[in-house]
Coordinates of C-alpha atoms and ligand atoms in Angstrom, one line a residue:
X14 CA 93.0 -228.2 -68.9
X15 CA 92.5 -226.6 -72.0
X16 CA 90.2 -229.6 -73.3
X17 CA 88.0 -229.4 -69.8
X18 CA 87.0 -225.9 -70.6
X19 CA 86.1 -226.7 -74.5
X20 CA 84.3 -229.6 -73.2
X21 CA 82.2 -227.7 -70.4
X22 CA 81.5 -224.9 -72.7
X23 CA 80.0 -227.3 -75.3
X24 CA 78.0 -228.8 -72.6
X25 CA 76.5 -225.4 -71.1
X26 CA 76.2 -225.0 -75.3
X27 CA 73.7 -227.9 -75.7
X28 CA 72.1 -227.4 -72.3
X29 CA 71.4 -223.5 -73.3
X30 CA 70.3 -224.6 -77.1
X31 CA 67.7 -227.4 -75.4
X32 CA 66.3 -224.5 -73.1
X33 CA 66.2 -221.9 -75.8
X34 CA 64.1 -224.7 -77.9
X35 CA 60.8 -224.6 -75.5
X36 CA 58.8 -222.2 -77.1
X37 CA 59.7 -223.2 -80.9
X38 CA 58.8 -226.8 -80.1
X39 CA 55.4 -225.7 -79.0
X40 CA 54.6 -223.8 -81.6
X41 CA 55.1 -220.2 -79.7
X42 CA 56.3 -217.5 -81.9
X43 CA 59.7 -215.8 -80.1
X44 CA 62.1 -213.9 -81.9
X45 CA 65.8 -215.7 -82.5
X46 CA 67.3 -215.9 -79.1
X47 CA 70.9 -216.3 -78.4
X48 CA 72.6 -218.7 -76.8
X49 CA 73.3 -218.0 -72.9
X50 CA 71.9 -214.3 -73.2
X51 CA 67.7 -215.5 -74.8
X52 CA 66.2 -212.5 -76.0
X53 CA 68.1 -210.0 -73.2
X54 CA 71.6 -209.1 -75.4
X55 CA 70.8 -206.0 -76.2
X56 CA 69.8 -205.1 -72.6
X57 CA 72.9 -206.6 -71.1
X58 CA 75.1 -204.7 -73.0
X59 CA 73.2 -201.6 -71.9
X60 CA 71.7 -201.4 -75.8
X61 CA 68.1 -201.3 -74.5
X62 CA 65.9 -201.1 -71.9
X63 CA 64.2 -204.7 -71.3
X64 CA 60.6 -202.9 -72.4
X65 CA 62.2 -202.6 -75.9
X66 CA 63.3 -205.9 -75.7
X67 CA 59.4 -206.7 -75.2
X68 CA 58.2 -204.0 -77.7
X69 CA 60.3 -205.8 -80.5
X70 CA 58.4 -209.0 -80.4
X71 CA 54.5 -207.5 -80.1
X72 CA 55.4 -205.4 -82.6
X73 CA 56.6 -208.5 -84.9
X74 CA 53.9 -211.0 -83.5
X75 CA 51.1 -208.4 -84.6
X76 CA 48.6 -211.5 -84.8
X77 CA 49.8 -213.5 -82.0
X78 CA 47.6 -213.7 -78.6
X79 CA 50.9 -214.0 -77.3
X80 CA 54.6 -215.2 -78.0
X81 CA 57.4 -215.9 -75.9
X82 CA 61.0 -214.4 -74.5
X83 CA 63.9 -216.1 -73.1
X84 CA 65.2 -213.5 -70.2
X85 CA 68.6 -215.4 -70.8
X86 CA 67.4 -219.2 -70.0
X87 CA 64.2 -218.7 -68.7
X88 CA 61.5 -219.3 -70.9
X89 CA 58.6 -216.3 -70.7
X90 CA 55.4 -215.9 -72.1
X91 CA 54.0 -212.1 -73.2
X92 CA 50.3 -212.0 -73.8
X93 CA 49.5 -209.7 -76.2
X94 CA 45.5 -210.1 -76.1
X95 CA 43.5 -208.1 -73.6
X96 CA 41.3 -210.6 -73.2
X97 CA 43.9 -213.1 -72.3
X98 CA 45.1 -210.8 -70.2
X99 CA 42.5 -210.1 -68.1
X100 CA 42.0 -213.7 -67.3
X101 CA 45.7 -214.2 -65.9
X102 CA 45.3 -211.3 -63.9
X103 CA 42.1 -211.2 -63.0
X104 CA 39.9 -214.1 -64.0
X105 CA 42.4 -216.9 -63.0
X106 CA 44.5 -215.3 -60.6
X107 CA 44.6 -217.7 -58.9
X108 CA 46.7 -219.6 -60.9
X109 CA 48.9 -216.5 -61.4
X110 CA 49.0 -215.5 -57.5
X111 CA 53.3 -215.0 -57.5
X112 CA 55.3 -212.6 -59.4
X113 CA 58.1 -214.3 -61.4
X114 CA 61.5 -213.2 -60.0
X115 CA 61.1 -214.5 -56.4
X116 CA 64.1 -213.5 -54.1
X117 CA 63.2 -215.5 -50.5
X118 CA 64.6 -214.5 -47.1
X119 CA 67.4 -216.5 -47.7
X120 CA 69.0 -215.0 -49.8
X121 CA 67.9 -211.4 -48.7
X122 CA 66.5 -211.2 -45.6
X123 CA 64.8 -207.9 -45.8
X124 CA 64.1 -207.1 -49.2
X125 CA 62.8 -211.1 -49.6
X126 CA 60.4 -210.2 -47.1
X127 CA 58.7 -207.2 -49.0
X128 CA 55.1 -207.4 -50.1
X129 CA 56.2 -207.3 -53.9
X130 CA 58.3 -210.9 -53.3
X131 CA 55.6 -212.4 -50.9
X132 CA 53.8 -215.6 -52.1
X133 CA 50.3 -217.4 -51.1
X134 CA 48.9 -217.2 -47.5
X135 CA 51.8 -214.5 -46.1
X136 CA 51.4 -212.4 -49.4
X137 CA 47.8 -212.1 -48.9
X138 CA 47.8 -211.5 -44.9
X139 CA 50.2 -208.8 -45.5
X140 CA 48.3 -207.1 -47.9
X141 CA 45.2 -207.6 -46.1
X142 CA 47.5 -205.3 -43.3
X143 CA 48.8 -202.9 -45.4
X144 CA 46.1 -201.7 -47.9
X145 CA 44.4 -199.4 -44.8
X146 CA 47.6 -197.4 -45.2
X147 CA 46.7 -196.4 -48.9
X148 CA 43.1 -196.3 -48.3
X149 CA 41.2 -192.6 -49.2
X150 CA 41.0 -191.5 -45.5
X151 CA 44.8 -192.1 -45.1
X152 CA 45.4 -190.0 -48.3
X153 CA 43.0 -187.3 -46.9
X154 CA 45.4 -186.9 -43.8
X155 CA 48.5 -187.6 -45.5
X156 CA 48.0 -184.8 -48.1
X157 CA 48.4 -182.0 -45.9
X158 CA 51.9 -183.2 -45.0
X159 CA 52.8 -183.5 -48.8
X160 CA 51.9 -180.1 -49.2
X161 CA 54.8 -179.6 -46.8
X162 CA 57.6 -180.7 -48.5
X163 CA 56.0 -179.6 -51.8
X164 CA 56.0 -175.8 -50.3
X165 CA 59.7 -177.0 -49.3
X166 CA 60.8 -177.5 -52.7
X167 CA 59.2 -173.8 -53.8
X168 CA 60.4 -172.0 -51.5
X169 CA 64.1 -173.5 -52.3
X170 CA 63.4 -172.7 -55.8
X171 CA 62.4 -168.4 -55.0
X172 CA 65.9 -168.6 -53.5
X173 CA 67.6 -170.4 -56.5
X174 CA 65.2 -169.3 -59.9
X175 CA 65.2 -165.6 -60.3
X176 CA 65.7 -165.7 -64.2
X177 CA 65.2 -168.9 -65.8
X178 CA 67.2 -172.0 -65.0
X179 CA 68.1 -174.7 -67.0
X180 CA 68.4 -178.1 -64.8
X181 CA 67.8 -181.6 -64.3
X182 CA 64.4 -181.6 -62.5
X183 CA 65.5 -185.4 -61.2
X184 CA 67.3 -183.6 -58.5
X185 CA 64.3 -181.7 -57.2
X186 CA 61.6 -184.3 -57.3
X187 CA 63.7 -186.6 -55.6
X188 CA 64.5 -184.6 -52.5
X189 CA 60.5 -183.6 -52.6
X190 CA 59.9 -187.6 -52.7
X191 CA 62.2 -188.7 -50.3
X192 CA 61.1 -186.1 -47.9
X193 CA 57.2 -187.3 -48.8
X194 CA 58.0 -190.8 -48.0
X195 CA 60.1 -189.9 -44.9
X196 CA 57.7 -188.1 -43.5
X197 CA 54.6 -190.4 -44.6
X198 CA 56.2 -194.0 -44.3
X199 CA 59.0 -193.1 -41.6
X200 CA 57.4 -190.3 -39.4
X201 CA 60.3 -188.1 -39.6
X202 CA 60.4 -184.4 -40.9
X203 CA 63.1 -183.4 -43.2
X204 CA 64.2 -180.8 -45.9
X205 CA 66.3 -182.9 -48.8
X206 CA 66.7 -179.8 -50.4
X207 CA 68.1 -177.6 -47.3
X208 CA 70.2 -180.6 -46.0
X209 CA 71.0 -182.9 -48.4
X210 CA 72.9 -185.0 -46.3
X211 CA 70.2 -186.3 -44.3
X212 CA 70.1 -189.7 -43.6
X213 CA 67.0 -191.1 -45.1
X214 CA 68.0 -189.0 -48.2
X215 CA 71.5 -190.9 -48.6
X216 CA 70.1 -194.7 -47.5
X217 CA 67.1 -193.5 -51.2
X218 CA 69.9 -192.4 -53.3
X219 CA 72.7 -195.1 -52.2
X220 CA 70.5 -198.1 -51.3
X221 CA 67.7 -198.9 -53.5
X222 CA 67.5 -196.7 -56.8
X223 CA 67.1 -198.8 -59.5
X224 CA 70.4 -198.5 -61.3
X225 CA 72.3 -201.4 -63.6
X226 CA 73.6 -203.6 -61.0
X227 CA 70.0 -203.6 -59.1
X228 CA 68.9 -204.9 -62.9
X229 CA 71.1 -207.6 -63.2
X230 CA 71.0 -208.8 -59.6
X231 CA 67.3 -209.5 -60.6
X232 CA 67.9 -211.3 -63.7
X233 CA 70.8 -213.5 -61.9
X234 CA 68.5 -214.3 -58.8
X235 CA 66.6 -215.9 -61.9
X236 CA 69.5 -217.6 -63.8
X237 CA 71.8 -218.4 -61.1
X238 CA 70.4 -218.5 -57.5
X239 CA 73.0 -220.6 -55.7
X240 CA 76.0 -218.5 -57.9
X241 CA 74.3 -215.2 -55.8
X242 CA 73.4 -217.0 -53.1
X243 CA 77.3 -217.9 -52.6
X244 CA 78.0 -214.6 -53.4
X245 CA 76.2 -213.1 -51.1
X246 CA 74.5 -210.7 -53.2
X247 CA 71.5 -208.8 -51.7
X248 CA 69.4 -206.3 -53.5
X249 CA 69.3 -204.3 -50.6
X250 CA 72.9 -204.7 -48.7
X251 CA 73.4 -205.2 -45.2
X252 CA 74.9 -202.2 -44.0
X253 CA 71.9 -200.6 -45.6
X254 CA 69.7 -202.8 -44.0
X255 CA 70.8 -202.2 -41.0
X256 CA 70.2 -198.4 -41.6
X257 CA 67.0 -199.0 -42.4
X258 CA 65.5 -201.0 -39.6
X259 CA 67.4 -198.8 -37.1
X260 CA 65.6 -196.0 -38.6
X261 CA 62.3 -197.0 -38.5
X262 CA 62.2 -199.6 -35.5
X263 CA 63.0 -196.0 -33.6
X264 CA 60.1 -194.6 -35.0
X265 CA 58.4 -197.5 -34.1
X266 CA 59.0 -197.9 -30.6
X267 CA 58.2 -193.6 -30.0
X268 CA 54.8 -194.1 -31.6
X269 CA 54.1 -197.8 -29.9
X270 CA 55.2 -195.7 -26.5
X271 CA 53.4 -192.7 -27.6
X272 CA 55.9 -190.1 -27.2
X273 CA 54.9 -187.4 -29.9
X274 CA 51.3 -188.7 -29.9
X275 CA 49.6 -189.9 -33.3
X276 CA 50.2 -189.1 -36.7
X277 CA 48.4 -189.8 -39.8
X278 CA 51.1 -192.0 -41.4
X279 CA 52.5 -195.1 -42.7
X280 CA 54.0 -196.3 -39.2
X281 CA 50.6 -195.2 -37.2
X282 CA 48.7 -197.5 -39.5
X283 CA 51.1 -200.6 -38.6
X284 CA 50.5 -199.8 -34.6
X285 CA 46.9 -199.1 -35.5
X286 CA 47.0 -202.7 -37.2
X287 CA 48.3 -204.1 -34.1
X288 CA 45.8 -202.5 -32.4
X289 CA 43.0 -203.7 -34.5
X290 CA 41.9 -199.6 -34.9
X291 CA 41.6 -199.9 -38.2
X292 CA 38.4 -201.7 -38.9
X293 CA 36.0 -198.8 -39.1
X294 CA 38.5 -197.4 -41.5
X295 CA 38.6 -200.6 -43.6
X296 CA 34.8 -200.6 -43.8
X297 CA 34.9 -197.3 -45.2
X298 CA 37.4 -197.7 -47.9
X299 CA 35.6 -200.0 -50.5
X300 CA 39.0 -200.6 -52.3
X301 CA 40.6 -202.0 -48.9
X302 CA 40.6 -206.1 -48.8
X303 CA 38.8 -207.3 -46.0
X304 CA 40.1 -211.1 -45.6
X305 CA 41.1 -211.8 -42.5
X306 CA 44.9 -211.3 -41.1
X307 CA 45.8 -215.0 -40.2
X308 CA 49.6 -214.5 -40.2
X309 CA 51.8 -212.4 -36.9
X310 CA 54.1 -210.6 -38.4
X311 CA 57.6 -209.6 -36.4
X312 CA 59.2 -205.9 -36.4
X313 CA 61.3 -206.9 -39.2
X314 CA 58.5 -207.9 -41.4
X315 CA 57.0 -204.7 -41.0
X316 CA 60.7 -202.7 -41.5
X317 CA 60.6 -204.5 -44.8
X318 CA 57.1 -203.1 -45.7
X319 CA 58.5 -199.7 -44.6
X320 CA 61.2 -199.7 -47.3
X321 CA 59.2 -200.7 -49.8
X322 CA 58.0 -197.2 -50.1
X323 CA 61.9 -196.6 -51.2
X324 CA 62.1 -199.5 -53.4
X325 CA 58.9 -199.4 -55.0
X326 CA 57.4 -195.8 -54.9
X327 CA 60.8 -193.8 -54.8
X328 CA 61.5 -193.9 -58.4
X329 CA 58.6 -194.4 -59.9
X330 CA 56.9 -190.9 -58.4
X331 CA 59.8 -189.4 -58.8
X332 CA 60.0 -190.0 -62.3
X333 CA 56.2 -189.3 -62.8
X334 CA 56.5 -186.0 -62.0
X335 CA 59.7 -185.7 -63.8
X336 CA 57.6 -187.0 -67.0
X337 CA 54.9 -184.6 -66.6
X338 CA 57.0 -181.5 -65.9
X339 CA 58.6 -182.7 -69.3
X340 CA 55.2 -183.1 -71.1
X341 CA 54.2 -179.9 -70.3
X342 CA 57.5 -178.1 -71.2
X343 CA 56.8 -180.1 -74.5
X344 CA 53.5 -178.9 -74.7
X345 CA 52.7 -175.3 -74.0
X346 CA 49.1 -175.1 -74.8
X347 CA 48.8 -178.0 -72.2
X348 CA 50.8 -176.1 -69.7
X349 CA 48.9 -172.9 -70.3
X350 CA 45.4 -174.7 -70.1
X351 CA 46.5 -176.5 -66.8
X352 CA 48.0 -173.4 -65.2
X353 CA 44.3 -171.8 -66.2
X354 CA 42.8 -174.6 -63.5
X355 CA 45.0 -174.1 -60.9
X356 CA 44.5 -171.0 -60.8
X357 CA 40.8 -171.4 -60.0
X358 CA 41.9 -173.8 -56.7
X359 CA 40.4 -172.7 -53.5
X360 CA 43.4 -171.7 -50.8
X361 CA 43.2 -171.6 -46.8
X362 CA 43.4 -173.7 -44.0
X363 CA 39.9 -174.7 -44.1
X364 CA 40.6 -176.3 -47.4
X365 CA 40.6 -180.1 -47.8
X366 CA 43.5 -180.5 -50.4
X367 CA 42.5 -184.1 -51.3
X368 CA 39.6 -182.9 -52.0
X369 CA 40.4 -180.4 -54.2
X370 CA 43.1 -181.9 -56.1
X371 CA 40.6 -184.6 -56.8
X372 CA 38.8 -182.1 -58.5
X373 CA 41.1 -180.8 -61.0
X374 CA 39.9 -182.6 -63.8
X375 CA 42.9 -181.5 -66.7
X376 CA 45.3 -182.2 -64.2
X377 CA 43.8 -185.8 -64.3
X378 CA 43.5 -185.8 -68.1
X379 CA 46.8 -184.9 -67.9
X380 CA 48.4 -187.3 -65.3
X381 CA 46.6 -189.9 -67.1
X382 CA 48.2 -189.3 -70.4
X383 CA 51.5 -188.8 -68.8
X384 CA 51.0 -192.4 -67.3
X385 CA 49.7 -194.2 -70.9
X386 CA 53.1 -192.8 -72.6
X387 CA 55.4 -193.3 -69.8
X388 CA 53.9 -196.2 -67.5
X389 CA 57.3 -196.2 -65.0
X390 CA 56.8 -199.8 -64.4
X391 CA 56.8 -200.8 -68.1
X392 CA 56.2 -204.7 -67.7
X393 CA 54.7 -206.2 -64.4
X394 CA 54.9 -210.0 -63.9
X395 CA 53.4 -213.2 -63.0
X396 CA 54.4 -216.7 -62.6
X397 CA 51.7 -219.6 -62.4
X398 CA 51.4 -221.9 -59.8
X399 CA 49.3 -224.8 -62.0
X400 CA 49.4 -225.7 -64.9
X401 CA 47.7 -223.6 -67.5
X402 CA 46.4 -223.7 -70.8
X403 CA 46.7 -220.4 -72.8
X404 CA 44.9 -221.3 -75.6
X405 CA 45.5 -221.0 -79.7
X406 CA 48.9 -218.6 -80.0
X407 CA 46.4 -216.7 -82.4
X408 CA 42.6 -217.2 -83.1
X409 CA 42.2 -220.5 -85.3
X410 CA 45.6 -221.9 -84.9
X411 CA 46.3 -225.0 -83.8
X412 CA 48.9 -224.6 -81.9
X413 CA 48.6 -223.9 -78.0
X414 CA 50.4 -223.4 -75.0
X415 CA 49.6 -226.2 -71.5
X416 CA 52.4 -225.1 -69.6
X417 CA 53.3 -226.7 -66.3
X418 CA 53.3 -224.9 -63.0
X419 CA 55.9 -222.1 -62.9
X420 CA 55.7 -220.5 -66.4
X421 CA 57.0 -216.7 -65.7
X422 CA 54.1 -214.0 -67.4
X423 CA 55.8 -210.8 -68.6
X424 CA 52.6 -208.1 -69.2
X425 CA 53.4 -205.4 -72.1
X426 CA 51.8 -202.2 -70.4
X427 CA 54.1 -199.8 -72.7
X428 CA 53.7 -202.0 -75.5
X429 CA 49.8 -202.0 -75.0
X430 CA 49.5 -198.3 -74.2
X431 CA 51.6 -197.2 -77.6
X432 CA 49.8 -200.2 -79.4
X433 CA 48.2 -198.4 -82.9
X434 CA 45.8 -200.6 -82.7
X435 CA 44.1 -199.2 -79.5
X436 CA 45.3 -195.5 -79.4
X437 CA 45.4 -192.9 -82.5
X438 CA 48.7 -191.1 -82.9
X439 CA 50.1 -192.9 -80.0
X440 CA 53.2 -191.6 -79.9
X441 CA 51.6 -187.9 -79.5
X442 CA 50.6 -186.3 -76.0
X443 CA 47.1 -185.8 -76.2
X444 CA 44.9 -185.3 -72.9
X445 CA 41.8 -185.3 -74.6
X446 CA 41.6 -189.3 -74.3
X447 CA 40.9 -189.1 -70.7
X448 CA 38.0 -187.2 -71.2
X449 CA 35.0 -189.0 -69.7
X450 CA 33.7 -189.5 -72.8
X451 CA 36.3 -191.1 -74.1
X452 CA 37.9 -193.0 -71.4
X453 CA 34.4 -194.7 -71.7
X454 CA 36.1 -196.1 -74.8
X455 CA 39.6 -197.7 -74.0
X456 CA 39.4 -201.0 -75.1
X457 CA 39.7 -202.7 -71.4
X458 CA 43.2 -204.5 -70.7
X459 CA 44.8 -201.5 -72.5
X460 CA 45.3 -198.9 -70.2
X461 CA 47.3 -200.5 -67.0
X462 CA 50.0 -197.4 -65.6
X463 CA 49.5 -199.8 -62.5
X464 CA 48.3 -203.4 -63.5
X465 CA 45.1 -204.8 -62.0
X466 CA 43.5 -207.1 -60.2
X467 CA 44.1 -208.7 -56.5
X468 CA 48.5 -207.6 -57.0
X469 CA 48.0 -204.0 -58.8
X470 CA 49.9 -201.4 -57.3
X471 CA 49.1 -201.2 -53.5
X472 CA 50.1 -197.4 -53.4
X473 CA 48.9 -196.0 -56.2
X474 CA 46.8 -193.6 -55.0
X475 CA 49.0 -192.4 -52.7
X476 CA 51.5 -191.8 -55.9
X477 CA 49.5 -190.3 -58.0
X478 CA 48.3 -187.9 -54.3
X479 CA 52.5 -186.9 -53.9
X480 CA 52.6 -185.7 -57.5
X481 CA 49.7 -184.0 -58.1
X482 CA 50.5 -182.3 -55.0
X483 CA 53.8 -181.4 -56.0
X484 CA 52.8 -180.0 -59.2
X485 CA 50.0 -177.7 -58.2
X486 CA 51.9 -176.2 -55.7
X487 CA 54.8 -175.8 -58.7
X488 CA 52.5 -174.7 -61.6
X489 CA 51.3 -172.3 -59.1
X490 CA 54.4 -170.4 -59.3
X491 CA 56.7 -171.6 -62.6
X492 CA 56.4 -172.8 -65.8
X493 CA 58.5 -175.1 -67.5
X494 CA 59.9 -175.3 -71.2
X495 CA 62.4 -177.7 -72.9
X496 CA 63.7 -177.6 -76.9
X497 CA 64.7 -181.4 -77.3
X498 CA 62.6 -184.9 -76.7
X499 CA 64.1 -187.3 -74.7
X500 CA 65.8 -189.4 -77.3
X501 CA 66.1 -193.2 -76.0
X502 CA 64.8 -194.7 -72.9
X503 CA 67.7 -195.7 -70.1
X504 CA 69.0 -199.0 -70.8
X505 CA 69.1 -202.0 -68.2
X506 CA 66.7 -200.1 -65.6
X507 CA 63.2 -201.1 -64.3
X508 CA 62.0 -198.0 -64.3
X509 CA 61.3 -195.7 -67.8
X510 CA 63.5 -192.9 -67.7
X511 CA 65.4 -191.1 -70.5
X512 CA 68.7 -191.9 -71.0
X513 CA 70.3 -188.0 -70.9
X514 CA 68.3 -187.0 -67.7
X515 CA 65.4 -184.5 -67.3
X516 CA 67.0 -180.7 -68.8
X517 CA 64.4 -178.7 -69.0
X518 CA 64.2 -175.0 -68.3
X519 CA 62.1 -173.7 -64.9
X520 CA 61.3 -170.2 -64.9
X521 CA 58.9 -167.9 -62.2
X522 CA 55.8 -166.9 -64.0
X523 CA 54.7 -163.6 -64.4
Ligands
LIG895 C1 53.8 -193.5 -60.3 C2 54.2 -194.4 -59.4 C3 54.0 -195.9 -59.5 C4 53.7 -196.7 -60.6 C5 53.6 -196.3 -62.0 C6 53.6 -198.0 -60.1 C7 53.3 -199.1 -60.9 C8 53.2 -200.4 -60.4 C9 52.9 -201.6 -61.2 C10 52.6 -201.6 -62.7 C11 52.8 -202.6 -60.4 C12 52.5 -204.1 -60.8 C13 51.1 -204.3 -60.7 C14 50.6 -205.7 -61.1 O1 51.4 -206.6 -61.1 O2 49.4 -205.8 -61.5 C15 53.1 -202.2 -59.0 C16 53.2 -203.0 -57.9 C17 53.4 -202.5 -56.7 N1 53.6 -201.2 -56.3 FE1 53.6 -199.6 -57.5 N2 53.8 -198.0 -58.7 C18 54.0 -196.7 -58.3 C19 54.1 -196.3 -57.0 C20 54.1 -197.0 -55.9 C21 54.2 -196.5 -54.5 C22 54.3 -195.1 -54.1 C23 54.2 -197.6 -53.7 C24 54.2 -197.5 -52.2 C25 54.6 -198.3 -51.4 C26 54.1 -198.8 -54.6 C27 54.0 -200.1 -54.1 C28 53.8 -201.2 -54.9 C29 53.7 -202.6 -54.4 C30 53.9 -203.0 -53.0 C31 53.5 -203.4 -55.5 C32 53.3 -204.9 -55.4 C33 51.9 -205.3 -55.0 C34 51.7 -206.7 -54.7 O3 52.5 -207.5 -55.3 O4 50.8 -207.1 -54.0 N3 54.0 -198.4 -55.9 N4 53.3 -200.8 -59.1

């Protein structure tokens, strides 16, 4: 028996060595991997976060136009040249249309069926659906309902802050979150503060935050498929699943049958779609793709696009605001100076709050800054579908990279945005470079909080929308203030966040 085992684990040995040798014996920089475990040990054993793990090798290639990374066996490429990046996500996207992990239907039947996993023809019909839901006009009306739960959260916090409180802000900007995207996506009113047992709040924090196992169920739908498959591991599990669809195929069927008449959100624009209403509004949005729809898509399809709010824009604003109430507890003058402009904001009923937050111009400077030093999705990724050549690994060499179909793309935004090379102090929070004047400036390819070109973030704008909501209705009222830096970024999860939490002290203002 004994011998079986040594022999097997010599074999899986040599296989692992022969994979870990495909970069080397094309002349691709990469950083000693180790066998089984690549470039990812230090992430697996909860060391650091897999943006470090990137960081470490364009920080060591400083010449390269790219180099490569073994996440455990698989072999993938990090392109540290703007240039080169703009043509695999915009130039030849074509040739870069998937992301790399790719979890089907089969093995999870509603998170496989998500816009972020979708490939070709389906990816591009469903986007081609769901971009009118995140065009300006759907912002416009959702905004008023954001302000909502953002007055929600205040009003919990004149019952709770009479002094100063010290806290972890995660627990307020999650319940104002959820109860944005349970309202916006779901159609359903509720106060995560008030009654924290509500359902939708419980599915968010139980079902798809991006903890440790989420992170290595990724990385094994990679390595080992069939092993997970067999398993039956699912990102998003079934009893969960179930939840979900229950939820919203309810909310569904009352707005399909009309019961509490329209609302401007997520679920209206799916009926609408069905419908074909939407066209005018697709006409006016220059952002929105106009292809044509050639694919039907069932109930559960559009469940699955539902819950992507959760999986992909729970976190992620969450922590944004979390970031930028930390920024400004770090930086007073900021604060102060931000506080001065919302102050100046027009009140009323009358108002148009879209409008007006649009206008807030340090705000934006600020959000923008807050984004460059803490991009939440630190890496976004690509997988080619022909065979590519990448050109000399740095100018003049001559070695170069053809790869065959299926080479997975890892993009360094945080790298990029704290590169010296294309920001001045970058560690430091410093608004000013979103002036107008000197946005003018960024080197293009350098600044990308939500990637670009035909796969950027589909709900950006309604992100950046929920949080600037959130904090002009909070500056309004308090100020925030904090004594340490987060030290180290959270180990094995997608999204940045510091390791110890969000202290920071919230206190009324004067
Ligand atoms: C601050 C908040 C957010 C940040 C920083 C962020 C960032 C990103 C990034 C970097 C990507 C990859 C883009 C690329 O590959 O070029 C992405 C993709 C995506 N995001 Fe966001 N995101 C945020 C909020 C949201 C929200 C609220 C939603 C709402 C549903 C959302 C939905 C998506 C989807 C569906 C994709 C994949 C798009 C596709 O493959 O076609 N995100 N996001």
């Amino acid at each position: 028996m004994l011998w079986l085992i040594v022999l097997l684990v010599t074999c899986l040995y040599y296989i692992s060595r022969k994979k870990l040798q495909y970069f080397s014996s094309r002349g691709v920089r990469t950083l000693p991997p180790i066998p089984f475990l690549g470039n990812l040990a230090a992430v697996t054993f909860g060391k650091e976060n897999f943006v470090e793990a990137i960081a470490n090798g364009y920080n060591e290639f400083k010449n390269e136009r790219y180099f490569g990374l073994y996440q455990y066996l698989v072999p993938t490429l990090i392109p540290r040249d703007p240039e080169l990046i703009r043509q695999i996500i915009v130039r030849d996207f074509n040739a870069f249309s998937d992301r790399g992990v790719h979890i089907g239907t089969d093995c999870d039947p509603m998170f496989g069926r998500n816009l972020i996993m979708l490939r070709g023809s389906t990816w591009k019909s469903m986007r081609t659906v769901l971009s009118p839901a995140f065009s300006a006009t759907r912002c416009r009306s959702m905004a008023p309902l954001m302000a909502e739960s953002a007055e929600a959260v205040v009003q919990h916090l004149k019952e709770q802050v009479s002094g100063e409180l010290l806290m972890d802000v995660n627990e307020i900007t999650t319940a104002y979150v959820n109860d944005v995207i349970a309202s916006c996506a779901f159609g359903f009113a509720v106060n995560s503060l008030k009654e924290p047992n509500n359902c939708i709040f419980q599915l968010a924090k139980t079902a798809v935050v991006q903890d440790t196992t989420q992170v290595m169920k990724f990385f094994g739908y990679e390595n080992m498929k069939t092993v997970l498959k067999m398993l039956d591991v699912k990102i998003i599990k079934r009893k969960h699943a179930e939840q979900f669809s229950q939820l919203f195929k309810s909310a569904l069927n009352a707005r399909r049958e009309n019961l509490a008449g329209p609302r401007p959100d997520f679920i209206q624009t799916l009926v609408d779609a069905a419908q074909g209403k939407l066209k005018q509004e697709m006409e006016l949005d220059i952002n929105s793709n106009q292809d044509k729809c050639t694919e039907k898509f069932t109930d559960d399809d559009l469940v699955a696009q539902a819950v992507l709010f959760y999986v992909a824009g729970y976190d992620t604003t969450a922590n944004l605001i979390n970031y930028f109430l930390y920024e400004m507890a770090a930086n007073p003058e900021a604060q102060q100076r931000l506080q001065q402009e919302i102050d100046t904001m027009p009140g009323g009923e009358d108002v148009d709050l879209y409008e007006v937050v649009q206008e807030l111009e340090y705000l934006e400077m600020c959000t923008s800054e807050v984004l460059r030093l803490w991009p939440l999705v630190g890496s976004a990724d690509r997988r080619s579908v022909q065979t590519y050549d990448f050109g000399p690994t740095y100018p003049g060499s001559q070695d170069r990279l053809v790869a065959p179909p299926g080479i997975h793309v890892w993009l360094p935004l945080y790298s990029l945005h704290r590169d010296e090379r294309y920001w001045t102090n970058p560690d430091v929070f410093d608004p000013e470079r979103f002036t107008s004047r000197n946005k003018a400036k960024i080197v293009p390819y350098t600044y990308l909080p939500f990637g670009t070109g035909p796969r950027h973030c589909i709900g950006s704008r309604f992100a950046v929308l929920a949080a600037k909501v959130f904090l002009t209705g909070f500056f309004k009222k308090y100020s925030t203030r904090c004594t340490e830096r987060p030290r180290r970024l959270c180990p094995r999860a997608f999204i940045l966040r510091p390791a110890e939490g969000f202290n920071i002290t919230v206190q009324p203002r004067n």
